[in-house]
Every structure is written in C-alpha cells, then in structure tokens.
Amino acid sequence: MLKAVILIGGPQKGTRFRPLSFEVPKPLFPVAGVPMIQHHIEACAQVPGMQEILLIGFYQPDEALTQFLEAAQQEFNLPVRYLQEFAPLGTGGGLYHFRDQILAGAPEAFFVLNADVCSDFPLSAMLEAHRRQRHPFLLLGTTANRTQSLNYGCIVENPQTHEVLHYVEKPSTFISDIINCGIYLFSPEALKPLRDVFQRNQQDGQLEESPGSWPGAGTIRLEQDVFSALAGQGQIYVHLTDGIWSQIKSAGSALYASRLYLGRYQITHPERLARHTPGGPRIRGNVYIHPTAKVAPSAVEHTCVLHSIVGWGSTVGRWARVEGTPNDPNPNDPRARMDSESLFKDGKLLPAITILGCRVRIPAEVLILNSIVLPHKELSRSFTNQIIL
C-alpha cells in the first residue's frame, strides 16, 4: 500500500501570495479552475495502491478547508485527512511529528508533495524507479538554466546511478542545472534521519543560552538538515522529468501555473475547457469559465483582461481594459522574473500583475494597469501602478 502527504504550510507574515490569501487559504486558491492542491490530490489518487492522503500544515481547520476535504473524499473515494501542526515545523518537522499516522498500516512508501508547486506529477514513474532500486529518498528533479538554477535547491547527481552526490539549497554560485521540484517518494526508513535531526536539535536546545529565540527541536528542514547532510551517502537519488513544473509563490506565478494546467487539460480534463456555443462568447486558446461566471458574447471585442486576477463578485464594464505585466517563473527562461521578488520594494508597488479585490466594480472605459484594488471598491477613473484603498 501507498500513502501521500501534501505539505500545505500555513499563514505567515509578509507572504508573497497576499492579497490573494486574504479571502481564501493559499492551498485552496483556484488554479486553472480548481483549488491549488486538488491537482496534487488528483495525481495521488491515480496511483495504484494509494490508500490515504494526508495534508499537514498549521492552518486552522476552518469551514472552507473542512468542506474541501469532505468533497475530495467523496470525489476520489479515498480518505483525505488534515493533520494540524501545533506550530510551523518546517518542511520535515511535520513528517516526523505525525510519523505514526503516516506509517499506520505499514505503507510500502509514501509520497511527499509541497503544495506550492505546479506539475504534471509523474508519480507512477517515480514509483517504478523506486521499486527497481529502493532507497530511503527519491527526489523529483528537472533542469534549469544556469541563471535560474540559483533560485532553487540544486542537485549534483551521478549520471549513471542517479545518486545525489551533493545538494545545496539556493546556492550563491552555480552548482548544477538540476533543481529540486519539491516532490518526493520516501521509504519508511527515511524517517530515521529525521529522528536524528530531532534528537540533535534537542541537544542543541539544551545548550542554547536564550531559549526564547530557539525555533524548537521539532523544526526540521528537509533541504538543509537532511538532503544536504545525506548527499553522497547512497541514500538519496533523483528522478528527472521533462514535464511541466513551476513554483507557485506569488500572484504572478499563479497565473503562469494556470496556463500550464490549462494546456494539459486538453489531455487530462477536456471537460473543464470552455467550448464555442451558439450565441456564446468567442473562445481563443485554453479557457476555463467558472459555472457562476457570466461572460457576454461580445466580451472579446469590447473588454480586455490580461495578466490579471479578478476577485469574486467583481464586474468589468464594456470597453474597460485591465492589464498587468506577465510574470512567468519558468526555470528554463533566463529572462524570467522569479517569484522571490515581492510585489513591493521600498514601500512602492512594483509593476506586476493586476489584482482586483472581491466585489469590485469597474465601469465602462476605465484603464487599470499593474494595480492592486482592495475589496468593495468602485473605480470611476483609470489607474497605473497604484494601491487603491
């Protein structure tokens, strides 16, 4: 049997995903028409032998999350449970803290997926590679150009065996063009190195002079505390993919991920793509239209919305133009602007995508460029590069 763990994190100060996360938790933010982590759950549910999917994070289990979990269990006919951390425990701390729940039923192995990644999730291929040659840790990797590789965890592999010989998280100089995708397959024995880190943290905490500033023994970083330490010891291997992949760290990257997923819908979910209907709007490219959205038949001719996120309950009038600057965090594009850039710098809004808050009304013939419009606003004139309160 197999299990899967999705690391969903939790609310933090200064997150780059704001203001989108004000109305809905980031893992539930719609990407290509469905909650971000539904893509993960769909991929896990398709793996033969999958018995349970666990979500680990420190979000409060509110109504939206509870409803999503109930709907996911019914749709995929699998147990989907949320395990809440008592505090942020890092990318590995939650795995160790909930080790008994993960190992219950004696799974052969378990997948670990970061919630803030977009991928075609080649989980079955990873499982085949794992079964051919079993090791505690199998990392999904992809290639990036030399410039963009510095923004990710970099992997130096043995090209014949695919063993990870060296691992550096966001190096200051070029290490390798193979980067960590944040998607893993672990054997049960992978939890032993996490236990060693936990015990070492306990010892360090006892020696710490100022315990108030110490994050705690339960905080474990998979990348720095485990992968970097065990590289070259025959325990970590990499499975390379040439499929789609990107991080979802900011509002701009959510748009980029939507385009990637919409492109795959032609094969995976053609029923989600909008089609031409008599008297309906003209559809160009891969488009998802939410069932509650109303799109006028003349929308292509009279209204333009580009590189933008429009909140719930908003209206955009005729002859209006809402446009942001595209932000494509493609690891293979050396000119791409990466997600590490905030929407703000020195108190000023940087040119980025346009975000309209919920229940915003834009009348006819209004131009909005690279602006953030907070909820419950009616715009009667044009704006550029502003925060509209």
Short mmCIF file of C-alpha atoms in Angstrom, two decimals:
data_model
loop_
_atom_site.label_atom_id
_atom_site.label_comp_id
_atom_site.label_asym_id
_atom_site.label_seq_id
_atom_site.Cartn_x
_atom_site.Cartn_y
_atom_site.Cartn_z
CA MET A 1 0.00 0.00 0.00
CA LEU A 2 0.99 3.62 -0.54
CA LYS A 3 0.24 6.94 1.12
CA ALA A 4 0.74 10.57 0.17
CA VAL A 5 1.49 13.63 2.27
CA ILE A 6 0.84 17.15 0.99
CA LEU A 7 2.64 19.91 2.90
CA ILE A 8 0.30 22.92 2.87
CA GLY A 9 2.14 25.23 5.32
CA GLY A 10 0.10 27.98 6.91
CA PRO A 11 -0.45 31.73 7.23
CA GLN A 12 2.73 33.78 7.66
CA LYS A 13 3.56 37.46 7.91
CA GLY A 14 4.75 39.11 4.72
CA THR A 15 3.78 36.25 2.46
CA ARG A 16 4.27 36.92 -1.22
CA PHE A 17 0.85 35.48 -2.02
CA ARG A 18 -1.01 38.35 -0.41
CA PRO A 19 -3.53 39.86 -1.05
CA LEU A 20 -4.89 36.71 -2.70
CA SER A 21 -4.66 34.77 0.57
CA PHE A 22 -6.83 37.29 2.43
CA GLU A 23 -10.07 35.76 1.11
CA VAL A 24 -9.09 32.10 0.89
CA PRO A 25 -6.19 29.99 2.26
CA LYS A 26 -3.42 29.72 -0.31
CA PRO A 27 -3.75 25.91 -0.80
CA LEU A 28 -7.41 26.43 -1.76
CA PHE A 29 -6.80 29.31 -4.15
CA PRO A 30 -8.17 28.36 -7.60
CA VAL A 31 -5.51 27.50 -10.18
CA ALA A 32 -6.94 26.57 -13.59
CA GLY A 33 -10.40 26.48 -12.07
CA VAL A 34 -9.86 24.17 -9.09
CA PRO A 35 -8.19 24.58 -5.67
CA MET A 36 -4.41 24.52 -5.94
CA ILE A 37 -3.98 21.27 -4.03
CA GLN A 38 -6.73 19.47 -5.94
CA HIS A 39 -4.20 18.94 -8.73
CA HIS A 40 -1.98 17.15 -6.19
CA ILE A 41 -4.81 15.02 -4.83
CA GLU A 42 -5.97 14.03 -8.32
CA ALA A 43 -2.47 12.87 -9.20
CA CYS A 44 -2.07 10.89 -5.97
CA ALA A 45 -5.49 9.25 -6.35
CA GLN A 46 -4.50 7.89 -9.76
CA VAL A 47 -1.52 5.93 -8.38
CA PRO A 48 -2.46 2.24 -7.98
CA GLY A 49 -2.36 1.15 -4.36
CA MET A 50 -2.91 4.62 -2.89
CA GLN A 51 -4.73 4.17 0.41
CA GLU A 52 -4.73 7.57 2.12
CA ILE A 53 -3.82 11.21 1.50
CA LEU A 54 -2.72 13.34 4.44
CA LEU A 55 -2.47 17.14 4.49
CA ILE A 56 -0.02 18.58 7.01
CA GLY A 57 0.10 22.27 7.93
CA PHE A 58 -0.69 24.84 10.60
CA TYR A 59 -3.84 26.39 9.14
CA GLN A 60 -6.84 26.43 11.43
CA PRO A 61 -9.31 23.83 10.11
CA ASP A 62 -11.97 26.35 9.08
CA GLU A 63 -15.19 25.75 7.16
CA ALA A 64 -13.61 26.16 3.72
CA LEU A 65 -10.91 23.56 4.40
CA THR A 66 -13.37 21.15 6.01
CA GLN A 67 -15.75 21.38 3.05
CA PHE A 68 -12.89 20.82 0.62
CA LEU A 69 -11.71 17.70 2.46
CA GLU A 70 -15.23 16.25 2.54
CA ALA A 71 -15.72 16.91 -1.18
CA ALA A 72 -12.31 15.44 -2.04
CA GLN A 73 -13.04 12.23 -0.12
CA GLN A 74 -16.31 11.78 -1.98
CA GLU A 75 -14.89 12.59 -5.40
CA PHE A 76 -11.80 10.39 -5.18
CA ASN A 77 -13.18 7.70 -2.84
CA LEU A 78 -10.09 7.93 -0.64
CA PRO A 79 -9.53 9.05 2.96
CA VAL A 80 -8.22 12.63 2.83
CA ARG A 81 -7.31 13.92 6.30
CA TYR A 82 -5.80 17.12 7.68
CA LEU A 83 -3.19 16.95 10.43
CA GLN A 84 -2.63 20.32 12.09
CA GLU A 85 0.82 21.22 13.41
CA PHE A 86 0.98 22.94 16.78
CA ALA A 87 3.48 25.42 15.26
CA PRO A 88 5.34 25.83 11.95
CA LEU A 89 7.68 22.83 11.90
CA GLY A 90 9.44 23.29 8.57
CA THR A 91 9.29 21.01 5.55
CA GLY A 92 10.34 17.95 7.56
CA GLY A 93 9.12 18.61 11.09
CA GLY A 94 5.52 17.73 10.36
CA LEU A 95 6.55 14.45 8.76
CA TYR A 96 8.38 13.41 11.91
CA HIS A 97 5.72 14.76 14.29
CA PHE A 98 2.97 12.75 12.53
CA ARG A 99 5.14 9.72 11.76
CA ASP A 100 2.75 7.33 13.50
CA GLN A 101 -0.17 8.42 11.31
CA ILE A 102 1.99 8.25 8.17
CA LEU A 103 3.29 4.76 8.92
CA ALA A 104 -0.05 3.35 10.16
CA GLY A 105 -0.94 0.32 8.07
CA ALA A 106 2.72 -0.25 7.09
CA PRO A 107 2.86 1.52 3.72
CA GLU A 108 5.48 0.40 1.24
CA ALA A 109 6.40 4.06 0.67
CA PHE A 110 4.80 7.49 0.83
CA PHE A 111 4.87 10.48 -1.49
CA VAL A 112 5.61 13.94 -0.10
CA LEU A 113 4.47 16.92 -2.17
CA ASN A 114 4.85 20.63 -1.49
CA ALA A 115 1.52 22.36 -2.04
CA ASP A 116 3.01 25.40 -3.77
CA VAL A 117 4.24 23.62 -6.91
CA CYS A 118 2.62 23.11 -10.29
CA SER A 119 3.47 19.87 -12.08
CA ASP A 120 2.15 17.02 -14.17
CA PHE A 121 3.19 14.89 -11.16
CA PRO A 122 4.91 11.83 -12.69
CA LEU A 123 4.22 9.81 -9.54
CA SER A 124 3.80 6.43 -11.24
CA ALA A 125 7.16 6.83 -12.98
CA MET A 126 8.77 7.70 -9.63
CA LEU A 127 7.21 4.62 -8.06
CA GLU A 128 8.57 2.40 -10.84
CA ALA A 129 12.05 3.86 -10.36
CA HIS A 130 11.79 3.33 -6.61
CA ARG A 131 10.75 -0.30 -7.00
CA ARG A 132 13.61 -1.01 -9.40
CA GLN A 133 16.15 0.23 -6.87
CA ARG A 134 14.84 1.00 -3.38
CA HIS A 135 16.43 3.80 -1.40
CA PRO A 136 15.17 5.94 1.52
CA PHE A 137 14.81 9.15 -0.52
CA LEU A 138 13.82 9.73 -4.15
CA LEU A 139 13.62 13.36 -5.30
CA LEU A 140 11.92 14.59 -8.46
CA GLY A 141 14.26 16.87 -10.38
CA THR A 142 14.14 18.92 -13.54
CA THR A 143 16.65 21.03 -15.43
CA ALA A 144 17.01 24.80 -15.31
CA ASN A 145 19.38 27.21 -16.99
CA ARG A 146 22.47 28.35 -15.10
CA THR A 147 20.99 31.70 -14.13
CA GLN A 148 17.67 30.46 -12.76
CA SER A 149 19.13 27.42 -11.00
CA LEU A 150 20.39 29.68 -8.20
CA ASN A 151 16.77 30.23 -7.12
CA TYR A 152 16.20 26.57 -6.27
CA GLY A 153 17.71 23.61 -4.48
CA CYS A 154 20.49 22.33 -6.75
CA ILE A 155 21.33 18.64 -7.19
CA VAL A 156 24.63 17.14 -8.33
CA GLU A 157 23.96 13.56 -9.45
CA ASN A 158 25.92 10.55 -10.59
CA PRO A 159 24.69 10.37 -14.21
CA GLN A 160 24.98 6.57 -14.29
CA THR A 161 23.24 5.70 -10.99
CA HIS A 162 21.31 8.98 -10.37
CA GLU A 163 22.56 9.09 -6.80
CA VAL A 164 22.53 12.59 -5.31
CA LEU A 165 26.18 13.35 -4.62
CA HIS A 166 25.75 16.95 -3.50
CA TYR A 167 22.78 19.16 -2.58
CA VAL A 168 22.75 22.91 -1.96
CA GLU A 169 19.63 24.97 -1.29
CA LYS A 170 19.67 28.23 -3.30
CA PRO A 171 23.45 28.40 -3.80
CA SER A 172 25.26 31.69 -4.26
CA THR A 173 27.21 30.34 -7.26
CA PHE A 174 26.38 27.82 -9.96
CA ILE A 175 26.31 24.24 -8.69
CA SER A 176 24.19 22.26 -11.14
CA ASP A 177 21.41 22.70 -13.68
CA ILE A 178 19.33 20.00 -11.96
CA ILE A 179 16.89 21.50 -9.47
CA ASN A 180 14.63 20.09 -6.76
CA CYS A 181 10.92 20.03 -7.71
CA GLY A 182 9.62 19.65 -4.15
CA ILE A 183 8.03 16.26 -4.96
CA TYR A 184 9.44 13.17 -3.23
CA LEU A 185 8.94 9.46 -2.65
CA PHE A 186 10.19 8.26 0.73
CA SER A 187 10.62 4.78 2.18
CA PRO A 188 9.54 4.31 5.82
CA GLU A 189 13.22 4.27 6.83
CA ALA A 190 13.50 7.86 5.59
CA LEU A 191 12.04 8.94 8.92
CA LYS A 192 15.12 7.71 10.77
CA PRO A 193 17.35 10.61 9.60
CA LEU A 194 14.55 12.98 10.63
CA ARG A 195 14.64 11.42 14.08
CA ASP A 196 18.40 12.01 14.21
CA VAL A 197 17.87 15.70 13.35
CA PHE A 198 15.17 15.97 16.01
CA GLN A 199 17.43 14.47 18.68
CA ARG A 200 20.32 16.71 17.65
CA ASN A 201 18.01 19.73 17.85
CA GLN A 202 17.01 18.68 21.35
CA GLN A 203 20.65 18.59 22.43
CA ASP A 204 21.34 21.95 20.80
CA GLY A 205 18.31 23.43 22.53
CA GLN A 206 19.57 22.34 25.93
CA LEU A 207 22.81 24.18 25.23
CA GLU A 208 21.12 27.29 23.84
CA GLU A 209 21.64 30.29 26.12
CA SER A 210 18.49 32.10 25.01
CA PRO A 211 15.72 29.50 24.58
CA GLY A 212 13.21 32.18 23.62
CA SER A 213 14.89 32.66 20.24
CA TRP A 214 15.29 28.95 19.53
CA PRO A 215 12.76 27.55 16.99
CA GLY A 216 12.44 24.21 18.81
CA ALA A 217 13.55 20.65 18.31
CA GLY A 218 10.53 19.85 16.14
CA THR A 219 11.57 22.25 13.38
CA ILE A 220 13.24 20.23 10.62
CA ARG A 221 14.19 21.48 7.16
CA LEU A 222 14.27 18.64 4.68
CA GLU A 223 16.51 20.52 2.28
CA GLN A 224 19.25 21.78 4.61
CA ASP A 225 19.02 19.35 7.53
CA VAL A 226 18.51 16.13 5.60
CA PHE A 227 19.28 16.34 1.87
CA SER A 228 22.46 18.38 2.22
CA ALA A 229 23.69 16.22 5.11
CA LEU A 230 22.99 12.82 3.48
CA ALA A 231 24.05 13.59 -0.09
CA GLY A 232 26.79 11.28 -1.28
CA GLN A 233 25.98 8.56 1.27
CA GLY A 234 23.94 6.29 -1.02
CA GLN A 235 20.57 7.25 0.49
CA ILE A 236 19.22 9.97 -1.84
CA TYR A 237 18.50 9.56 -5.53
CA VAL A 238 16.91 11.77 -8.16
CA HIS A 239 14.33 11.01 -10.83
CA LEU A 240 14.48 13.51 -13.71
CA THR A 241 11.40 14.74 -15.54
CA ASP A 242 10.95 16.89 -18.63
CA GLY A 243 7.28 17.57 -17.84
CA ILE A 244 5.74 20.85 -16.75
CA TRP A 245 6.84 22.31 -13.43
CA SER A 246 6.92 25.65 -11.63
CA GLN A 247 6.59 27.05 -8.15
CA ILE A 248 3.52 28.98 -7.01
CA LYS A 249 4.93 31.55 -4.62
CA SER A 250 3.22 34.75 -5.76
CA ALA A 251 0.15 36.02 -7.56
CA GLY A 252 2.02 36.18 -10.86
CA SER A 253 3.14 32.57 -10.64
CA ALA A 254 -0.48 31.50 -10.02
CA LEU A 255 -1.33 32.85 -13.46
CA TYR A 256 1.65 31.05 -15.00
CA ALA A 257 0.64 27.78 -13.32
CA SER A 258 -2.92 28.20 -14.59
CA ARG A 259 -1.63 28.42 -18.15
CA LEU A 260 0.43 25.25 -17.68
CA TYR A 261 -2.51 23.30 -16.26
CA LEU A 262 -4.95 24.64 -18.85
CA GLY A 263 -2.59 23.42 -21.57
CA ARG A 264 -2.68 19.92 -20.04
CA TYR A 265 -6.47 19.93 -19.78
CA GLN A 266 -6.64 19.06 -23.48
CA ILE A 267 -5.45 15.59 -22.42
CA THR A 268 -6.36 15.26 -18.75
CA HIS A 269 -9.63 17.20 -18.36
CA PRO A 270 -11.09 18.32 -21.70
CA GLU A 271 -14.47 18.72 -19.98
CA ARG A 272 -13.10 21.66 -17.98
CA LEU A 273 -12.23 23.72 -21.06
CA ALA A 274 -14.74 26.19 -22.45
CA ARG A 275 -16.09 25.44 -25.91
CA HIS A 276 -17.85 27.52 -28.52
CA THR A 277 -21.62 27.54 -28.09
CA PRO A 278 -24.28 29.21 -30.28
CA GLY A 279 -24.69 32.78 -29.09
CA GLY A 280 -21.86 32.43 -26.57
CA PRO A 281 -18.51 34.27 -26.32
CA ARG A 282 -15.66 33.54 -28.71
CA ILE A 283 -13.13 31.17 -27.08
CA ARG A 284 -9.47 31.54 -28.00
CA GLY A 285 -6.94 29.08 -26.65
CA ASN A 286 -7.38 27.07 -23.46
CA VAL A 287 -10.00 28.76 -21.29
CA TYR A 288 -11.78 27.76 -18.09
CA ILE A 289 -15.00 29.58 -17.20
CA HIS A 290 -16.38 29.04 -13.71
CA PRO A 291 -20.04 27.95 -13.70
CA THR A 292 -21.01 31.07 -11.74
CA ALA A 293 -19.21 33.47 -14.13
CA LYS A 294 -21.17 35.42 -16.72
CA VAL A 295 -19.32 36.29 -19.93
CA ALA A 296 -21.10 38.42 -22.52
CA PRO A 297 -21.00 37.19 -26.14
CA SER A 298 -19.19 40.44 -27.11
CA ALA A 299 -16.51 40.16 -24.41
CA VAL A 300 -13.63 39.60 -26.84
CA GLU A 301 -14.49 42.70 -28.82
CA HIS A 302 -15.31 45.13 -26.07
CA THR A 303 -13.40 44.27 -22.88
CA CYS A 304 -9.77 43.22 -22.35
CA VAL A 305 -8.37 41.49 -19.24
CA LEU A 306 -4.70 40.45 -19.48
CA HIS A 307 -2.30 39.02 -16.85
CA SER A 308 -4.80 39.79 -14.09
CA ILE A 309 -6.70 38.17 -11.25
CA VAL A 310 -10.26 39.40 -10.74
CA GLY A 311 -11.80 38.65 -7.35
CA TRP A 312 -15.16 37.12 -6.57
CA GLY A 313 -18.29 39.18 -7.20
CA SER A 314 -16.50 41.77 -9.36
CA THR A 315 -17.77 43.33 -12.58
CA VAL A 316 -15.80 44.72 -15.51
CA GLY A 317 -17.67 47.13 -17.76
CA ARG A 318 -17.63 47.44 -21.55
CA TRP A 319 -14.58 48.98 -23.23
CA ALA A 320 -12.60 48.63 -19.99
CA ARG A 321 -9.02 47.35 -20.01
CA VAL A 322 -7.42 45.55 -17.05
CA GLU A 323 -3.80 44.62 -17.70
CA GLY A 324 -0.76 43.50 -15.71
CA THR A 325 2.81 42.66 -16.66
CA PRO A 326 3.36 38.93 -17.31
CA ASN A 327 5.46 37.20 -14.69
CA ASP A 328 6.47 33.73 -15.91
CA PRO A 329 8.75 31.97 -13.38
CA ASN A 330 9.98 29.48 -15.96
CA PRO A 331 13.21 27.88 -14.65
CA ASN A 332 14.40 27.44 -18.22
CA ASP A 333 13.93 31.08 -19.20
CA PRO A 334 16.96 33.19 -18.20
CA ARG A 335 14.91 36.38 -18.62
CA ALA A 336 12.06 35.25 -16.36
CA ARG A 337 11.32 37.33 -13.29
CA MET A 338 11.37 34.96 -10.34
CA ASP A 339 8.86 34.66 -7.52
CA SER A 340 11.37 35.74 -4.93
CA GLU A 341 10.55 39.31 -5.92
CA SER A 342 7.87 40.85 -3.75
CA LEU A 343 5.00 42.94 -5.03
CA PHE A 344 6.55 45.81 -3.08
CA LYS A 345 10.02 47.35 -2.74
CA ASP A 346 10.96 50.30 -0.53
CA GLY A 347 7.27 50.86 0.13
CA LYS A 348 6.43 51.13 -3.57
CA LEU A 349 4.36 48.82 -5.73
CA LEU A 350 6.42 47.09 -8.42
CA PRO A 351 4.96 46.61 -11.89
CA ALA A 352 3.36 43.20 -11.71
CA ILE A 353 0.04 41.55 -12.38
CA THR A 354 -3.17 43.42 -11.66
CA ILE A 355 -5.22 42.17 -8.71
CA LEU A 356 -8.79 43.27 -8.18
CA GLY A 357 -10.32 42.57 -4.78
CA CYS A 358 -13.71 40.99 -4.23
CA ARG A 359 -16.88 42.84 -5.22
CA VAL A 360 -15.03 45.47 -7.23
CA ARG A 361 -16.90 47.32 -9.96
CA ILE A 362 -15.13 48.78 -12.99
CA PRO A 363 -17.48 50.82 -15.20
CA ALA A 364 -17.09 51.27 -18.92
CA GLU A 365 -13.95 52.77 -20.49
CA VAL A 366 -11.65 52.51 -17.46
CA LEU A 367 -7.97 51.52 -17.72
CA ILE A 368 -6.30 49.66 -14.82
CA LEU A 369 -2.59 48.76 -15.17
CA ASN A 370 -0.42 46.95 -12.59
CA SER A 371 -2.60 47.97 -9.66
CA ILE A 372 -3.95 46.32 -6.53
CA VAL A 373 -7.56 47.23 -5.82
CA LEU A 374 -8.79 46.28 -2.35
CA PRO A 375 -12.33 44.89 -1.83
CA HIS A 376 -15.60 46.80 -2.07
CA LYS A 377 -14.38 49.48 -4.46
CA GLU A 378 -15.96 51.16 -7.46
CA LEU A 379 -13.45 52.66 -9.88
CA SER A 380 -14.56 55.66 -11.85
CA ARG A 381 -11.20 56.58 -13.39
CA SER A 382 -8.03 54.94 -14.66
CA PHE A 383 -5.04 53.91 -12.52
CA THR A 384 -1.46 52.73 -13.15
CA ASN A 385 0.94 51.14 -10.64
CA GLN A 386 -1.08 52.05 -7.57
CA ILE A 387 -2.64 50.51 -4.50
CA ILE A 388 -6.23 51.65 -4.44
CA LEU A 389 -7.62 51.63 -0.90
#
